[in-house]
PDB file of N, CA, C and O in Angstrom:
ATOM      1  N   MET A 111      99.232 102.459 -76.393  1.00  0.00           N
ATOM      2  CA  MET A 111     100.284 103.458 -76.465  1.00  0.00           C
ATOM      3  C   MET A 111     101.657 102.813 -76.284  1.00  0.00           C
ATOM      4  O   MET A 111     102.597 103.214 -76.935  1.00  0.00           O
ATOM      5  N   VAL A 112     101.747 101.853 -75.390  1.00  0.00           N
ATOM      6  CA  VAL A 112     103.037 101.210 -75.128  1.00  0.00           C
ATOM      7  C   VAL A 112     103.525 100.488 -76.374  1.00  0.00           C
ATOM      8  O   VAL A 112     104.699 100.583 -76.744  1.00  0.00           O
ATOM      9  N   ALA A 113     102.634  99.779 -77.045  1.00  0.00           N
ATOM     10  CA  ALA A 113     103.028  99.030 -78.250  1.00  0.00           C
ATOM     11  C   ALA A 113     103.463  99.966 -79.361  1.00  0.00           C
ATOM     12  O   ALA A 113     104.367  99.646 -80.132  1.00  0.00           O
ATOM     13  N   LEU A 114     102.836 101.118 -79.441  1.00  0.00           N
ATOM     14  CA  LEU A 114     103.144 102.052 -80.528  1.00  0.00           C
ATOM     15  C   LEU A 114     104.441 102.814 -80.298  1.00  0.00           C
ATOM     16  O   LEU A 114     105.043 103.308 -81.241  1.00  0.00           O
ATOM     17  N   ASN A 115     104.879 102.906 -79.054  1.00  0.00           N
ATOM     18  CA  ASN A 115     106.032 103.737 -78.730  1.00  0.00           C
ATOM     19  C   ASN A 115     107.239 102.977 -78.199  1.00  0.00           C
ATOM     20  O   ASN A 115     108.205 103.606 -77.763  1.00  0.00           O
ATOM     21  N   ASN A 116     107.186 101.647 -78.231  1.00  0.00           N
ATOM     22  CA  ASN A 116     108.282 100.850 -77.697  1.00  0.00           C
ATOM     23  C   ASN A 116     108.504  99.616 -78.550  1.00  0.00           C
ATOM     24  O   ASN A 116     107.662  99.263 -79.376  1.00  0.00           O
ATOM     25  N   ASP A 117     109.625  98.952 -78.296  1.00  0.00           N
ATOM     26  CA  ASP A 117     109.864  97.692 -78.996  1.00  0.00           C
ATOM     27  C   ASP A 117     109.113  96.571 -78.286  1.00  0.00           C
ATOM     28  O   ASP A 117     108.513  96.760 -77.228  1.00  0.00           O
ATOM     29  N   ARG A 118     109.121  95.400 -78.888  1.00  0.00           N
ATOM     30  CA  ARG A 118     108.360  94.262 -78.379  1.00  0.00           C
ATOM     31  C   ARG A 118     108.791  93.864 -76.960  1.00  0.00           C
ATOM     32  O   ARG A 118     107.946  93.521 -76.129  1.00  0.00           O
ATOM     33  N   ASP A 119     110.078  93.916 -76.667  1.00  0.00           N
ATOM     34  CA  ASP A 119     110.555  93.532 -75.333  1.00  0.00           C
ATOM     35  C   ASP A 119     110.017  94.469 -74.253  1.00  0.00           C
ATOM     36  O   ASP A 119     109.600  94.018 -73.187  1.00  0.00           O
ATOM     37  N   GLN A 120     110.034  95.757 -74.509  1.00  0.00           N
ATOM     38  CA  GLN A 120     109.506  96.716 -73.536  1.00  0.00           C
ATOM     39  C   GLN A 120     108.002  96.552 -73.380  1.00  0.00           C
ATOM     40  O   GLN A 120     107.466  96.661 -72.283  1.00  0.00           O
ATOM     41  N   TYR A 121     107.319  96.287 -74.494  1.00  0.00           N
ATOM     42  CA  TYR A 121     105.876  96.034 -74.444  1.00  0.00           C
ATOM     43  C   TYR A 121     105.582  94.850 -73.546  1.00  0.00           C
ATOM     44  O   TYR A 121     104.680  94.893 -72.723  1.00  0.00           O
ATOM     45  N   ARG A 122     106.365  93.791 -73.690  1.00  0.00           N
ATOM     46  CA  ARG A 122     106.133  92.583 -72.890  1.00  0.00           C
ATOM     47  C   ARG A 122     106.335  92.863 -71.397  1.00  0.00           C
ATOM     48  O   ARG A 122     105.595  92.363 -70.563  1.00  0.00           O
ATOM     49  N   ILE A 123     107.323  93.675 -71.044  1.00  0.00           N
ATOM     50  CA  ILE A 123     107.562  94.020 -69.643  1.00  0.00           C
ATOM     51  C   ILE A 123     106.333  94.711 -69.047  1.00  0.00           C
ATOM     52  O   ILE A 123     105.870  94.360 -67.961  1.00  0.00           O
ATOM     53  N   VAL A 124     105.788  95.666 -69.769  1.00  0.00           N
ATOM     54  CA  VAL A 124     104.596  96.375 -69.295  1.00  0.00           C
ATOM     55  C   VAL A 124     103.404  95.426 -69.259  1.00  0.00           C
ATOM     56  O   VAL A 124     102.622  95.408 -68.305  1.00  0.00           O
ATOM     57  N   LEU A 125     103.274  94.593 -70.288  1.00  0.00           N
ATOM     58  CA  LEU A 125     102.173  93.646 -70.365  1.00  0.00           C
ATOM     59  C   LEU A 125     102.208  92.653 -69.203  1.00  0.00           C
ATOM     60  O   LEU A 125     101.171  92.323 -68.633  1.00  0.00           O
ATOM     61  N   GLU A 126     103.391  92.195 -68.833  1.00  0.00           N
ATOM     62  CA  GLU A 126     103.508  91.264 -67.712  1.00  0.00           C
ATOM     63  C   GLU A 126     102.976  91.890 -66.423  1.00  0.00           C
ATOM     64  O   GLU A 126     102.277  91.239 -65.653  1.00  0.00           O
ATOM     65  N   LYS A 127     103.309  93.139 -66.184  1.00  0.00           N
ATOM     66  CA  LYS A 127     102.838  93.826 -64.980  1.00  0.00           C
ATOM     67  C   LYS A 127     101.319  93.982 -65.002  1.00  0.00           C
ATOM     68  O   LYS A 127     100.640  93.736 -64.003  1.00  0.00           O
ATOM     69  N   ILE A 128     100.767  94.347 -66.145  1.00  0.00           N
ATOM     70  CA  ILE A 128      99.319  94.510 -66.271  1.00  0.00           C
ATOM     71  C   ILE A 128      98.619  93.171 -66.068  1.00  0.00           C
ATOM     72  O   ILE A 128      97.621  93.079 -65.356  1.00  0.00           O
ATOM     73  N   ALA A 129      99.152  92.116 -66.696  1.00  0.00           N
ATOM     74  CA  ALA A 129      98.556  90.785 -66.567  1.00  0.00           C
ATOM     75  C   ALA A 129      98.621  90.305 -65.118  1.00  0.00           C
ATOM     76  O   ALA A 129      97.647  89.772 -64.588  1.00  0.00           O
ATOM     77  N   GLU A 130      99.759  90.505 -64.490  1.00  0.00           N
ATOM     78  CA  GLU A 130      99.917  90.078 -63.105  1.00  0.00           C
ATOM     79  C   GLU A 130      98.927  90.797 -62.197  1.00  0.00           C
ATOM     80  O   GLU A 130      98.267  90.171 -61.363  1.00  0.00           O
ATOM     81  N   ASP A 131      98.801  92.106 -62.372  1.00  0.00           N
ATOM     82  CA  ASP A 131      97.849  92.872 -61.558  1.00  0.00           C
ATOM     83  C   ASP A 131      96.415  92.380 -61.772  1.00  0.00           C
ATOM     84  O   ASP A 131      95.650  92.236 -60.819  1.00  0.00           O
ATOM     85  N   ALA A 132      96.054  92.111 -63.022  1.00  0.00           N
ATOM     86  CA  ALA A 132      94.697  91.643 -63.325  1.00  0.00           C
ATOM     87  C   ALA A 132      94.439  90.275 -62.712  1.00  0.00           C
ATOM     88  O   ALA A 132      93.352  90.025 -62.167  1.00  0.00           O
ATOM     89  N   ILE A 133      95.420  89.409 -62.780  1.00  0.00           N
ATOM     90  CA  ILE A 133      95.244  88.061 -62.225  1.00  0.00           C
ATOM     91  C   ILE A 133      95.154  88.109 -60.710  1.00  0.00           C
ATOM     92  O   ILE A 133      94.334  87.416 -60.106  1.00  0.00           O
ATOM     93  N   VAL A 134      95.961  88.939 -60.081  1.00  0.00           N
ATOM     94  CA  VAL A 134      95.887  89.076 -58.625  1.00  0.00           C
ATOM     95  C   VAL A 134      94.510  89.607 -58.217  1.00  0.00           C
ATOM     96  O   VAL A 134      93.900  89.112 -57.264  1.00  0.00           O
ATOM     97  N   GLU A 135      93.973  90.574 -58.957  1.00  0.00           N
ATOM     98  CA  GLU A 135      92.658  91.129 -58.648  1.00  0.00           C
ATOM     99  C   GLU A 135      91.572  90.067 -58.737  1.00  0.00           C
ATOM    100  O   GLU A 135      90.614  90.085 -57.991  1.00  0.00           O
ATOM    101  N   ARG A 136      91.723  89.145 -59.662  1.00  0.00           N
ATOM    102  CA  ARG A 136      90.711  88.114 -59.886  1.00  0.00           C
ATOM    103  C   ARG A 136      90.964  86.859 -59.046  1.00  0.00           C
ATOM    104  O   ARG A 136      90.245  85.875 -59.185  1.00  0.00           O
ATOM    105  N   HIS A 137      91.948  86.904 -58.190  1.00  0.00           N
ATOM    106  CA  HIS A 137      92.354  85.727 -57.426  1.00  0.00           C
ATOM    107  C   HIS A 137      91.189  85.052 -56.711  1.00  0.00           C
ATOM    108  O   HIS A 137      91.018  83.836 -56.779  1.00  0.00           O
ATOM    109  N   GLU A 138      90.392  85.810 -56.022  1.00  0.00           N
ATOM    110  CA  GLU A 138      89.302  85.219 -55.259  1.00  0.00           C
ATOM    111  C   GLU A 138      88.308  84.490 -56.153  1.00  0.00           C
ATOM    112  O   GLU A 138      87.819  83.422 -55.803  1.00  0.00           O
ATOM    113  N   SER A 139      88.012  85.051 -57.303  1.00  0.00           N
ATOM    114  CA  SER A 139      87.007  84.444 -58.164  1.00  0.00           C
ATOM    115  C   SER A 139      87.588  83.418 -59.125  1.00  0.00           C
ATOM    116  O   SER A 139      86.863  82.669 -59.752  1.00  0.00           O
ATOM    117  N   ASN A 140      88.906  83.375 -59.232  1.00  0.00           N
ATOM    118  CA  ASN A 140      89.502  82.436 -60.174  1.00  0.00           C
ATOM    119  C   ASN A 140      90.813  81.882 -59.629  1.00  0.00           C
ATOM    120  O   ASN A 140      91.879  82.099 -60.189  1.00  0.00           O
ATOM    121  N   GLY A 141      90.723  81.133 -58.549  1.00  0.00           N
ATOM    122  CA  GLY A 141      91.901  80.590 -57.873  1.00  0.00           C
ATOM    123  C   GLY A 141      92.724  79.654 -58.732  1.00  0.00           C
ATOM    124  O   GLY A 141      93.951  79.622 -58.612  1.00  0.00           O
ATOM    125  N   GLN A 142      92.095  78.901 -59.627  1.00  0.00           N
ATOM    126  CA  GLN A 142      92.858  77.977 -60.466  1.00  0.00           C
ATOM    127  C   GLN A 142      93.775  78.735 -61.424  1.00  0.00           C
ATOM    128  O   GLN A 142      94.922  78.345 -61.624  1.00  0.00           O
ATOM    129  N   LEU A 143      93.267  79.797 -62.015  1.00  0.00           N
ATOM    130  CA  LEU A 143      94.100  80.600 -62.909  1.00  0.00           C
ATOM    131  C   LEU A 143      95.255  81.221 -62.128  1.00  0.00           C
ATOM    132  O   LEU A 143      96.402  81.212 -62.573  1.00  0.00           O
ATOM    133  N   PHE A 144      94.963  81.727 -60.959  1.00  0.00           N
ATOM    134  CA  PHE A 144      95.988  82.318 -60.104  1.00  0.00           C
ATOM    135  C   PHE A 144      97.087  81.309 -59.801  1.00  0.00           C
ATOM    136  O   PHE A 144      98.275  81.593 -59.965  1.00  0.00           O
ATOM    137  N   ASN A 145      96.688  80.108 -59.380  1.00  0.00           N
ATOM    138  CA  ASN A 145      97.667  79.079 -59.043  1.00  0.00           C
ATOM    139  C   ASN A 145      98.497  78.670 -60.258  1.00  0.00           C
ATOM    140  O   ASN A 145      99.710  78.515 -60.156  1.00  0.00           O
ATOM    141  N   ALA A 146      97.860  78.487 -61.400  1.00  0.00           N
ATOM    142  CA  ALA A 146      98.596  78.099 -62.605  1.00  0.00           C
ATOM    143  C   ALA A 146      99.595  79.182 -63.000  1.00  0.00           C
ATOM    144  O   ALA A 146     100.742  78.895 -63.355  1.00  0.00           O
ATOM    145  N   TYR A 147      99.177  80.434 -62.927  1.00  0.00           N
ATOM    146  CA  TYR A 147     100.046  81.543 -63.325  1.00  0.00           C
ATOM    147  C   TYR A 147     101.284  81.637 -62.434  1.00  0.00           C
ATOM    148  O   TYR A 147     102.396  81.825 -62.916  1.00  0.00           O
ATOM    149  N   PHE A 148     101.086  81.489 -61.132  1.00  0.00           N
ATOM    150  CA  PHE A 148     102.199  81.689 -60.214  1.00  0.00           C
ATOM    151  C   PHE A 148     102.971  80.416 -59.879  1.00  0.00           C
ATOM    152  O   PHE A 148     104.095  80.485 -59.396  1.00  0.00           O
ATOM    153  N   GLU A 149     102.412  79.245 -60.145  1.00  0.00           N
ATOM    154  CA  GLU A 149     103.085  78.001 -59.775  1.00  0.00           C
ATOM    155  C   GLU A 149     103.613  77.204 -60.962  1.00  0.00           C
ATOM    156  O   GLU A 149     104.388  76.269 -60.773  1.00  0.00           O
ATOM    157  N   LYS A 150     103.192  77.542 -62.168  1.00  0.00           N
ATOM    158  CA  LYS A 150     103.604  76.789 -63.354  1.00  0.00           C
ATOM    159  C   LYS A 150     104.254  77.733 -64.364  1.00  0.00           C
ATOM    160  O   LYS A 150     103.561  78.385 -65.151  1.00  0.00           O
ATOM    161  N   PRO A 151     105.589  77.806 -64.354  1.00  0.00           N
ATOM    162  CA  PRO A 151     106.278  78.719 -65.268  1.00  0.00           C
ATOM    163  C   PRO A 151     105.914  78.486 -66.733  1.00  0.00           C
ATOM    164  O   PRO A 151     105.819  79.436 -67.511  1.00  0.00           O
ATOM    165  N   GLY A 152     105.685  77.252 -67.131  1.00  0.00           N
ATOM    166  CA  GLY A 152     105.311  76.970 -68.513  1.00  0.00           C
ATOM    167  C   GLY A 152     103.983  77.596 -68.883  1.00  0.00           C
ATOM    168  O   GLY A 152     103.806  78.122 -69.983  1.00  0.00           O
ATOM    169  N   PHE A 153     103.030  77.564 -67.955  1.00  0.00           N
ATOM    170  CA  PHE A 153     101.735  78.191 -68.190  1.00  0.00           C
ATOM    171  C   PHE A 153     101.896  79.702 -68.305  1.00  0.00           C
ATOM    172  O   PHE A 153     101.348  80.335 -69.215  1.00  0.00           O
ATOM    173  N   ARG A 154     102.674  80.274 -67.397  1.00  0.00           N
ATOM    174  CA  ARG A 154     102.893  81.726 -67.424  1.00  0.00           C
ATOM    175  C   ARG A 154     103.538  82.140 -68.743  1.00  0.00           C
ATOM    176  O   ARG A 154     103.106  83.107 -69.373  1.00  0.00           O
ATOM    177  N   ASP A 155     104.557  81.414 -69.168  1.00  0.00           N
ATOM    178  CA  ASP A 155     105.239  81.738 -70.423  1.00  0.00           C
ATOM    179  C   ASP A 155     104.296  81.633 -71.612  1.00  0.00           C
ATOM    180  O   ASP A 155     104.295  82.496 -72.495  1.00  0.00           O
ATOM    181  N   ALA A 156     103.481  80.572 -71.647  1.00  0.00           N
ATOM    182  CA  ALA A 156     102.541  80.383 -72.761  1.00  0.00           C
ATOM    183  C   ALA A 156     101.495  81.499 -72.779  1.00  0.00           C
ATOM    184  O   ALA A 156     101.165  82.035 -73.847  1.00  0.00           O
ATOM    185  N   LEU A 157     100.990  81.860 -71.616  1.00  0.00           N
ATOM    186  CA  LEU A 157     100.002  82.936 -71.534  1.00  0.00           C
ATOM    187  C   LEU A 157     100.603  84.259 -71.990  1.00  0.00           C
ATOM    188  O   LEU A 157      99.994  84.995 -72.772  1.00  0.00           O
ATOM    189  N   MET A 158     101.814  84.557 -71.517  1.00  0.00           N
ATOM    190  CA  MET A 158     102.440  85.821 -71.894  1.00  0.00           C
ATOM    191  C   MET A 158     102.755  85.859 -73.388  1.00  0.00           C
ATOM    192  O   MET A 158     102.611  86.894 -74.027  1.00  0.00           O
ATOM    193  N   GLU A 159     103.180  84.742 -73.966  1.00  0.00           N
ATOM    194  CA  GLU A 159     103.455  84.699 -75.401  1.00  0.00           C
ATOM    195  C   GLU A 159     102.166  84.949 -76.181  1.00  0.00           C
ATOM    196  O   GLU A 159     102.153  85.690 -77.157  1.00  0.00           O
ATOM    197  N   TYR A 160     101.079  84.354 -75.734  1.00  0.00           N
ATOM    198  CA  TYR A 160      99.785  84.555 -76.381  1.00  0.00           C
ATOM    199  C   TYR A 160      99.370  86.028 -76.288  1.00  0.00           C
ATOM    200  O   TYR A 160      98.985  86.646 -77.288  1.00  0.00           O
ATOM    201  N   LEU A 161      99.445  86.595 -75.097  1.00  0.00           N
ATOM    202  CA  LEU A 161      99.054  87.991 -74.911  1.00  0.00           C
ATOM    203  C   LEU A 161      99.966  88.952 -75.662  1.00  0.00           C
ATOM    204  O   LEU A 161      99.524  89.973 -76.183  1.00  0.00           O
ATOM    205  N   ALA A 162     101.252  88.614 -75.731  1.00  0.00           N
ATOM    206  CA  ALA A 162     102.204  89.476 -76.429  1.00  0.00           C
ATOM    207  C   ALA A 162     101.919  89.522 -77.929  1.00  0.00           C
ATOM    208  O   ALA A 162     102.346  90.453 -78.614  1.00  0.00           O
ATOM    209  N   GLY A 163     101.174  88.553 -78.447  1.00  0.00           N
ATOM    210  CA  GLY A 163     100.767  88.588 -79.851  1.00  0.00           C
ATOM    211  C   GLY A 163      99.950  89.825 -80.173  1.00  0.00           C
ATOM    212  O   GLY A 163      99.866  90.241 -81.329  1.00  0.00           O
ATOM    213  N   SER A 164      99.375  90.445 -79.166  1.00  0.00           N
ATOM    214  CA  SER A 164      98.608  91.671 -79.388  1.00  0.00           C
ATOM    215  C   SER A 164      99.506  92.813 -79.857  1.00  0.00           C
ATOM    216  O   SER A 164      99.026  93.753 -80.491  1.00  0.00           O
ATOM    217  N   TYR A 165     100.802  92.733 -79.592  1.00  0.00           N
ATOM    218  CA  TYR A 165     101.744  93.773 -80.028  1.00  0.00           C
ATOM    219  C   TYR A 165     101.658  93.959 -81.535  1.00  0.00           C
ATOM    220  O   TYR A 165     101.485  95.072 -82.028  1.00  0.00           O
ATOM    221  N   ASP A 166     101.772  92.868 -82.274  1.00  0.00           N
ATOM    222  CA  ASP A 166     101.730  92.943 -83.738  1.00  0.00           C
ATOM    223  C   ASP A 166     100.354  93.433 -84.223  1.00  0.00           C
ATOM    224  O   ASP A 166     100.273  94.223 -85.154  1.00  0.00           O
ATOM    225  N   GLU A 167      99.284  92.946 -83.592  1.00  0.00           N
ATOM    226  CA  GLU A 167      97.948  93.357 -83.975  1.00  0.00           C
ATOM    227  C   GLU A 167      97.757  94.863 -83.782  1.00  0.00           C
ATOM    228  O   GLU A 167      97.192  95.547 -84.635  1.00  0.00           O
ATOM    229  N   ILE A 168      98.226  95.375 -82.669  1.00  0.00           N
ATOM    230  CA  ILE A 168      98.072  96.813 -82.372  1.00  0.00           C
ATOM    231  C   ILE A 168      98.866  97.634 -83.373  1.00  0.00           C
ATOM    232  O   ILE A 168      98.373  98.623 -83.922  1.00  0.00           O
ATOM    233  N   ARG A 169     100.087  97.227 -83.638  1.00  0.00           N
ATOM    234  CA  ARG A 169     100.919  97.983 -84.562  1.00  0.00           C
ATOM    235  C   ARG A 169     100.390  97.897 -85.986  1.00  0.00           C
ATOM    236  O   ARG A 169     100.448  98.873 -86.721  1.00  0.00           O
ATOM    237  N   ASP A 170      99.854  96.747 -86.389  1.00  0.00           N
ATOM    238  CA  ASP A 170      99.273  96.605 -87.714  1.00  0.00           C
ATOM    239  C   ASP A 170      98.045  97.483 -87.880  1.00  0.00           C
ATOM    240  O   ASP A 170      97.849  98.112 -88.920  1.00  0.00           O
ATOM    241  N   GLU A 171      97.208  97.544 -86.830  1.00  0.00           N
ATOM    242  CA  GLU A 171      96.013  98.390 -86.885  1.00  0.00           C
ATOM    243  C   GLU A 171      96.392  99.855 -87.000  1.00  0.00           C
ATOM    244  O   GLU A 171      95.759 100.614 -87.718  1.00  0.00           O
ATOM    245  N   ASP A 172      97.435 100.277 -86.292  1.00  0.00           N
ATOM    246  CA  ASP A 172      97.863 101.660 -86.323  1.00  0.00           C
ATOM    247  C   ASP A 172      98.421 102.047 -87.688  1.00  0.00           C
ATOM    248  O   ASP A 172      98.243 103.154 -88.156  1.00  0.00           O
ATOM    249  N   ALA A 173      99.078 101.095 -88.341  1.00  0.00           N
ATOM    250  CA  ALA A 173      99.673 101.352 -89.653  1.00  0.00           C
ATOM    251  C   ALA A 173      98.608 101.444 -90.741  1.00  0.00           C
ATOM    252  O   ALA A 173      98.820 102.067 -91.771  1.00  0.00           O
ATOM    253  N   GLY A 174      97.489 100.783 -90.524  1.00  0.00           N
ATOM    254  CA  GLY A 174      96.450 100.699 -91.548  1.00  0.00           C
ATOM    255  C   GLY A 174      95.450 101.733 -91.456  1.00  0.00           C
ATOM    256  O   GLY A 174      95.185 102.737 -91.777  1.00  0.00           O
TER     257      GLY A 174
END
């Protein structure tokens, strides 16, 4: 719904919060991912750019 009703920048803001919450929840079972996400800005940026690619996929699916 967020991708369909907002621009890419707003989608990314919501996506960052969702990703952060999911990673925090998985902290105990995946400490390396947690550490990389919060301690390595380059990793966080690369992960968010990858996940933000879903914006185009969602909008393309809705159009088709």
